[in-house]
PDB file of C-alpha atoms in Angstrom:
ATOM      1  CA  VAL N   1      86.764 -41.530  -2.283  1.00 46.00           C
ATOM      2  CA  GLU N   2      85.245 -38.635  -4.111  1.00 46.00           C
ATOM      3  CA  MET N   3      82.203 -39.014  -6.312  1.00 47.00           C
ATOM      4  CA  THR N   4      82.345 -36.991  -9.506  1.00 46.00           C
ATOM      5  CA  GLN N   5      80.107 -36.851 -12.504  1.00 48.00           C
ATOM      6  CA  SER N   6      81.458 -38.965 -15.331  1.00 47.00           C
ATOM      7  CA  ASN N   7      82.391 -37.051 -18.449  1.00 48.00           C
ATOM      8  CA  GLY N   8      83.444 -40.111 -20.405  1.00 48.00           C
ATOM      9  CA  ASN N   9      87.151 -39.614 -19.664  1.00 48.00           C
ATOM     10  CA  ASN N  10      88.404 -42.808 -18.048  1.00 47.00           C
ATOM     11  CA  ALA N  11      91.485 -41.162 -16.514  1.00 46.00           C
ATOM     12  CA  ASN N  12      89.390 -38.650 -14.529  1.00 45.00           C
ATOM     13  CA  GLU N  13      87.185 -41.444 -13.209  1.00 45.00           C
ATOM     14  CA  VAL N  14      90.246 -43.418 -12.073  1.00 45.00           C
ATOM     15  CA  GLU N  15      91.769 -40.469 -10.260  1.00 45.00           C
ATOM     16  CA  SER N  16      88.529 -39.615  -8.451  1.00 46.00           C
ATOM     17  CA  SER N  17      87.935 -43.222  -7.411  1.00 47.00           C
ATOM     18  CA  GLY N  18      91.368 -43.676  -5.869  1.00 49.00           C
ATOM     19  CA  MET N  19      92.279 -46.531  -8.234  1.00 48.00           C
ATOM     20  CA  SER N  20      95.631 -46.643  -9.925  1.00 48.00           C
ATOM     21  CA  ASN N  21      95.808 -46.858 -13.702  1.00 48.00           C
ATOM     22  CA  GLU N  22      96.884 -50.513 -13.407  1.00 47.00           C
ATOM     23  CA  GLU N  23      93.703 -51.428 -11.484  1.00 46.00           C
ATOM     24  CA  SER N  24      91.303 -49.612 -13.791  1.00 48.00           C
ATOM     25  CA  PRO N  25      89.704 -51.071 -16.873  1.00 49.00           C
ATOM     26  CA  SER N  26      91.269 -49.972 -20.133  1.00 48.00           C
ATOM     27  CA  GLN N  27      89.343 -48.199 -22.866  1.00 53.00           C
ATOM     28  CA  ASN N  28      88.294 -51.503 -24.464  1.00 52.00           C
ATOM     29  CA  GLY N  29      86.969 -52.943 -21.200  1.00 51.00           C
ATOM     30  CA  GLN N  30      89.828 -55.352 -20.551  1.00 51.00           C
ATOM     31  CA  ASN N  31      91.617 -55.452 -17.225  1.00 48.00           C
ATOM     32  CA  ARG N  32      95.405 -55.380 -17.000  1.00 50.00           C
ATOM     33  CA  PHE N  33      95.576 -59.192 -17.182  1.00 46.00           C
ATOM     34  CA  GLY N  34      93.916 -59.322 -20.571  1.00 51.00           C
ATOM     35  CA  GLY N  35      90.550 -60.510 -19.241  1.00 50.00           C
ATOM     36  CA  PHE N  36      87.274 -58.696 -18.911  1.00 51.00           C
ATOM     37  CA  GLY N  37      86.042 -57.564 -15.498  1.00 52.00           C
ATOM     38  CA  GLY N  38      87.520 -58.835 -12.254  1.00 51.00           C
ATOM     39  CA  GLY N  39      88.408 -62.352 -11.408  1.00 52.00           C
ATOM     40  CA  ASN N  40      91.097 -64.895 -11.936  1.00 58.00           C
ATOM     41  CA  ALA N  41      94.036 -63.027 -13.432  1.00 57.00           C
ATOM     42  CA  GLY N  42      92.478 -62.534 -16.838  1.00 62.00           C
ATOM     43  CA  GLN N  43      91.347 -66.111 -17.328  1.00 69.00           C
ATOM     44  CA  PRO N  44      87.831 -66.620 -18.646  1.00 66.00           C
ATOM     45  CA  PRO N  45      85.316 -68.106 -16.237  1.00 71.00           C
ATOM     46  CA  PRO N  46      85.032 -71.889 -16.542  1.00 75.00           C
ATOM     47  CA  PHE N  47      82.142 -73.443 -18.458  1.00 72.00           C
ATOM     48  CA  CYS N  48      79.385 -74.681 -16.200  1.00 77.00           C
ATOM     49  CA  ALA N  49      77.340 -77.748 -17.151  1.00 73.00           C
ATOM     50  CA  GLN N  50      74.534 -75.587 -18.546  1.00 70.00           C
ATOM     51  CA  ASP N  51      76.975 -73.700 -20.806  1.00 78.00           C
ATOM     52  CA  LYS N  52      78.330 -77.000 -22.142  1.00 81.00           C
ATOM     53  CA  ILE N  53      74.831 -78.229 -22.932  1.00 77.00           C
ATOM     54  CA  TRP N  54      73.985 -75.024 -24.821  1.00 75.00           C
ATOM     55  CA  LEU N  55      77.250 -75.301 -26.748  1.00 85.00           C
ATOM     56  CA  LEU N  56      76.469 -78.912 -27.692  1.00 84.00           C
ATOM     57  CA  VAL N  57      72.964 -77.937 -28.856  1.00 81.00           C
ATOM     58  CA  VAL N  58      74.357 -75.141 -31.042  1.00 86.00           C
ATOM     59  CA  ILE N  59      77.031 -77.437 -32.498  1.00 89.00           C
ATOM     60  CA  ALA N  60      74.424 -80.138 -33.182  1.00 85.00           C
ATOM     61  CA  TRP N  61      72.150 -77.680 -35.004  1.00 82.00           C
ATOM     62  CA  VAL N  62      75.018 -76.216 -37.049  1.00 88.00           C
ATOM     63  CA  GLY N  63      76.063 -79.759 -37.958  1.00 87.00           C
ATOM     64  CA  LEU N  64      72.519 -80.809 -38.862  1.00 81.00           C
ATOM     65  CA  LEU N  65      71.830 -77.763 -41.016  1.00 80.00           C
ATOM     66  CA  SER N  66      75.265 -78.054 -42.654  1.00 84.00           C
ATOM     67  CA  PHE N  67      74.566 -81.708 -43.450  1.00 81.00           C
ATOM     68  CA  ILE N  68      71.303 -80.748 -45.133  1.00 77.00           C
ATOM     69  CA  GLY N  69      72.516 -77.675 -46.997  1.00 78.00           C
ATOM     70  CA  LEU N  70      76.074 -78.556 -47.995  1.00 79.00           C
ATOM     71  CA  ARG N  71      75.610 -82.039 -49.455  1.00 77.00           C
ATOM     72  CA  SER N  72      76.995 -82.632 -52.932  1.00 71.00           C
ATOM     73  CA  THR N  73      73.759 -84.411 -53.848  1.00 77.00           C
ATOM     74  CA  PRO N  74      70.851 -82.350 -52.520  1.00 80.00           C
ATOM     75  CA  LEU N  75      68.147 -84.039 -50.468  1.00 82.00           C
ATOM     76  CA  ASP N  76      64.562 -83.830 -51.608  1.00 86.00           C
ATOM     77  CA  HIS N  77      62.279 -81.414 -49.762  1.00 84.00           C
ATOM     78  CA  LYS N  78      60.416 -84.103 -47.790  1.00 88.00           C
ATOM     79  CA  THR N  79      63.664 -85.611 -46.450  1.00 86.00           C
ATOM     80  CA  GLN N  80      64.966 -82.166 -45.480  1.00 83.00           C
ATOM     81  CA  ARG N  81      61.694 -81.415 -43.701  1.00 84.00           C
ATOM     82  CA  ASP N  82      61.780 -84.744 -41.844  1.00 86.00           C
ATOM     83  CA  ILE N  83      65.385 -84.284 -40.693  1.00 84.00           C
ATOM     84  CA  VAL N  84      64.746 -80.747 -39.416  1.00 83.00           C
ATOM     85  CA  GLY N  85      61.460 -81.897 -37.839  1.00 85.00           C
ATOM     86  CA  ILE N  86      63.184 -84.700 -35.924  1.00 87.00           C
ATOM     87  CA  GLY N  87      65.955 -82.342 -34.803  1.00 85.00           C
ATOM     88  CA  ALA N  88      63.397 -79.775 -33.619  1.00 86.00           C
ATOM     89  CA  ASN N  89      61.464 -82.482 -31.769  1.00 88.00           C
ATOM     90  CA  VAL N  90      64.588 -83.700 -29.968  1.00 87.00           C
ATOM     91  CA  SER N  91      65.370 -80.111 -28.925  1.00 85.00           C
ATOM     92  CA  LEU N  92      61.782 -79.595 -27.772  1.00 87.00           C
ATOM     93  CA  VAL N  93      61.721 -82.772 -25.676  1.00 87.00           C
ATOM     94  CA  ILE N  94      65.006 -81.721 -24.030  1.00 84.00           C
ATOM     95  CA  PHE N  95      63.487 -78.294 -23.339  1.00 84.00           C
ATOM     96  CA  PHE N  96      60.368 -79.797 -21.765  1.00 86.00           C
ATOM     97  CA  ALA N  97      62.390 -82.331 -19.735  1.00 83.00           C
ATOM     98  CA  ALA N  98      64.883 -79.774 -18.364  1.00 81.00           C
ATOM     99  CA  PRO N  99      62.797 -78.777 -15.308  1.00 79.00           C
ATOM    100  CA  LEU N 100      62.626 -82.457 -14.325  1.00 78.00           C
ATOM    101  CA  SER N 101      66.247 -82.218 -13.177  1.00 79.00           C
ATOM    102  CA  THR N 102      64.880 -81.084  -9.821  1.00 83.00           C
ATOM    103  CA  ILE N 103      62.797 -84.230  -9.267  1.00 84.00           C
ATOM    104  CA  ALA N 104      65.462 -85.929  -7.151  1.00 81.00           C
ATOM    105  CA  THR N 105      65.761 -82.827  -4.984  1.00 86.00           C
ATOM    106  CA  VAL N 106      61.988 -82.526  -4.565  1.00 89.00           C
ATOM    107  CA  ILE N 107      61.599 -86.178  -3.573  1.00 88.00           C
ATOM    108  CA  LYS N 108      64.638 -86.178  -1.271  1.00 88.00           C
ATOM    109  CA  THR N 109      63.705 -82.974   0.579  1.00 89.00           C
ATOM    110  CA  ARG N 110      59.925 -83.500   0.288  1.00 89.00           C
ATOM    111  CA  ASP N 111      59.739 -79.831  -0.707  1.00 90.00           C
ATOM    112  CA  SER N 112      58.661 -78.458  -4.094  1.00 88.00           C
ATOM    113  CA  SER N 113      60.282 -75.046  -3.716  1.00 88.00           C
ATOM    114  CA  THR N 114      62.811 -75.894  -6.452  1.00 87.00           C
ATOM    115  CA  ILE N 115      60.008 -76.187  -9.036  1.00 87.00           C
ATOM    116  CA  HIS N 116      59.491 -72.902 -10.866  1.00 86.00           C
ATOM    117  CA  ILE N 117      55.701 -72.529 -10.851  1.00 89.00           C
ATOM    118  CA  PRO N 118      55.187 -70.065 -13.756  1.00 91.00           C
ATOM    119  CA  THR N 119      57.331 -72.193 -16.080  1.00 87.00           C
ATOM    120  CA  MET N 120      55.555 -75.367 -14.984  1.00 89.00           C
ATOM    121  CA  ILE N 121      52.106 -73.866 -15.627  1.00 92.00           C
ATOM    122  CA  MET N 122      52.931 -72.217 -18.955  1.00 93.00           C
ATOM    123  CA  ASN N 123      54.766 -75.257 -20.368  1.00 91.00           C
ATOM    124  CA  THR N 124      51.916 -77.549 -19.388  1.00 93.00           C
ATOM    125  CA  PHE N 125      49.229 -75.300 -20.917  1.00 95.00           C
ATOM    126  CA  ASN N 126      51.352 -74.866 -24.054  1.00 94.00           C
ATOM    127  CA  CYS N 127      51.631 -78.644 -24.411  1.00 95.00           C
ATOM    128  CA  VAL N 128      47.894 -79.169 -23.813  1.00 96.00           C
ATOM    129  CA  PHE N 129      47.005 -76.800 -26.641  1.00 97.00           C
ATOM    130  CA  TRP N 130      49.616 -78.077 -29.128  1.00 96.00           C
ATOM    131  CA  PHE N 131      48.893 -81.716 -28.306  1.00 97.00           C
ATOM    132  CA  SER N 132      45.158 -81.104 -28.858  1.00 97.00           C
ATOM    133  CA  TYR N 133      45.908 -79.436 -32.187  1.00 97.00           C
ATOM    134  CA  ALA N 134      48.206 -82.301 -33.213  1.00 96.00           C
ATOM    135  CA  LEU N 135      45.475 -84.829 -32.491  1.00 96.00           C
ATOM    136  CA  ALA N 136      42.987 -82.757 -34.533  1.00 97.00           C
ATOM    137  CA  VAL N 137      45.256 -82.636 -37.599  1.00 97.00           C
ATOM    138  CA  SER N 138      46.879 -86.067 -37.043  1.00 95.00           C
ATOM    139  CA  ASP N 139      50.448 -84.744 -37.044  1.00 91.00           C
ATOM    140  CA  PRO N 140      52.928 -86.946 -35.167  1.00 89.00           C
ATOM    141  CA  PHE N 141      55.712 -84.333 -35.443  1.00 88.00           C
ATOM    142  CA  ILE N 142      53.636 -82.054 -33.223  1.00 92.00           C
ATOM    143  CA  ALA N 143      51.962 -84.739 -31.096  1.00 94.00           C
ATOM    144  CA  VAL N 144      55.037 -86.642 -29.863  1.00 92.00           C
ATOM    145  CA  PRO N 145      57.097 -83.817 -28.303  1.00 92.00           C
ATOM    146  CA  ASN N 146      54.059 -82.010 -26.937  1.00 94.00           C
ATOM    147  CA  GLY N 147      52.593 -85.244 -25.563  1.00 95.00           C
ATOM    148  CA  LEU N 148      55.886 -85.880 -23.752  1.00 92.00           C
ATOM    149  CA  GLY N 149      55.919 -82.261 -22.575  1.00 92.00           C
ATOM    150  CA  LEU N 150      52.394 -82.713 -21.237  1.00 94.00           C
ATOM    151  CA  LEU N 151      53.518 -85.852 -19.382  1.00 93.00           C
ATOM    152  CA  PHE N 152      56.537 -84.027 -17.910  1.00 90.00           C
ATOM    153  CA  GLY N 153      54.310 -81.116 -16.880  1.00 91.00           C
ATOM    154  CA  ALA N 154      51.863 -83.508 -15.214  1.00 93.00           C
ATOM    155  CA  ILE N 155      54.738 -85.066 -13.260  1.00 91.00           C
ATOM    156  CA  GLN N 156      55.806 -81.631 -12.036  1.00 90.00           C
ATOM    157  CA  ILE N 157      52.251 -80.686 -11.060  1.00 92.00           C
ATOM    158  CA  PHE N 158      51.862 -84.016  -9.224  1.00 92.00           C
ATOM    159  CA  LEU N 159      55.097 -83.387  -7.272  1.00 90.00           C
ATOM    160  CA  TYR N 160      54.028 -79.822  -6.525  1.00 91.00           C
ATOM    161  CA  LEU N 161      50.719 -81.044  -5.085  1.00 91.00           C
ATOM    162  CA  ILE N 162      52.205 -83.976  -3.128  1.00 91.00           C
ATOM    163  CA  PHE N 163      55.163 -82.064  -1.664  1.00 89.00           C
ATOM    164  CA  PRO N 164      54.036 -78.512  -0.797  1.00 86.00           C
ATOM    165  CA  ARG N 165      56.530 -75.683  -0.552  1.00 83.00           C
ATOM    166  CA  ARG N 166      58.060 -74.990   2.820  1.00 76.00           C
ATOM    167  CA  SER N 167      58.462 -71.513   4.201  1.00 65.00           C
ATOM    168  CA  GLY N 168      61.970 -70.219   4.862  1.00 56.00           C
ATOM    169  CA  LEU N 169      61.657 -70.976   8.590  1.00 54.00           C
ATOM    170  CA  GLN N 170      60.555 -74.566   7.903  1.00 52.00           C
ATOM    171  CA  GLN N 171      63.550 -75.091   5.620  1.00 50.00           C
ATOM    172  CA  ILE N 172      65.955 -73.810   8.279  1.00 51.00           C
ATOM    173  CA  ALA N 173      64.322 -75.939  10.989  1.00 52.00           C
ATOM    174  CA  SER N 174      64.639 -79.084   8.863  1.00 52.00           C
ATOM    175  CA  ARG N 175      68.414 -78.741   8.472  1.00 52.00           C
ATOM    176  CA  GLU N 176      70.801 -80.753  10.594  1.00 49.00           C
ATOM    177  CA  PRO N 177      72.127 -78.982  13.684  1.00 48.00           C
ATOM    178  CA  LEU N 178      75.776 -77.942  13.428  1.00 45.00           C
ATOM    179  CA  ASP N 179      76.858 -80.103  16.367  1.00 45.00           C
ATOM    180  CA  GLU N 180      75.748 -83.213  14.437  1.00 47.00           C
ATOM    181  CA  LEU N 181      77.934 -82.477  11.439  1.00 47.00           C
ATOM    182  CA  ILE N 182      81.144 -84.480  11.318  1.00 49.00           C
ATOM    183  CA  LEU N 183      84.028 -82.720   9.644  1.00 50.00           C
ATOM    184  CA  ASN N 184      87.296 -84.402   8.851  1.00 50.00           C
ATOM    185  CA  GLU N 185      90.244 -83.674   6.595  1.00 50.00           C
ATOM    186  CA  ASP N 186      88.801 -85.796   3.774  1.00 53.00           C
ATOM    187  CA  ASN N 187      85.689 -83.686   3.163  1.00 52.00           C
ATOM    188  CA  ILE N 188      87.079 -80.198   3.726  1.00 51.00           C
ATOM    189  CA  SER N 189      88.434 -78.375   0.708  1.00 48.00           C
ATOM    190  CA  VAL N 190      90.210 -75.054   0.583  1.00 48.00           C
ATOM    191  CA  GLN N 191      89.681 -72.942  -2.491  1.00 47.00           C
TER     192      GLN N 191
END
């Protein structure tokens, strides 16, 4: 395979790389199967759980804002503000609770290496400051989500302190030896 300087002409790049025209990406970036990049014969990659959650959040917000803005009888300003405030608070609580998905793993493995420390620290400090401000101005729309975020951050800090991180060698040593694993036809899958 020869390396040549790219001049923007896709055909020259294909010839110098040893790829046939069928294997190379077309001018618009699609492969010969109609998909982008490599992979499963032009089929898009499947949605993972995180992608589905983001899609649901976007759909919920579009629906909420459409409900407020496209009503035949407009809502008064206070009602609009309350609806958007509640929606923002729900989103914020979900955001603050997301790192807690690793709690089961931390408790089961007795290892806090799945907790992302910078996120834990910054979220907790953010919630401390906003919760303090909310108490000072007596605003429940700010106090409730940030109070919950502070609680979730405290839980993460508690787990981090109780179950210290293991080094890579400690993690390997704690795994089951291969001769103790039982494999049968029921739990083996071929992809």
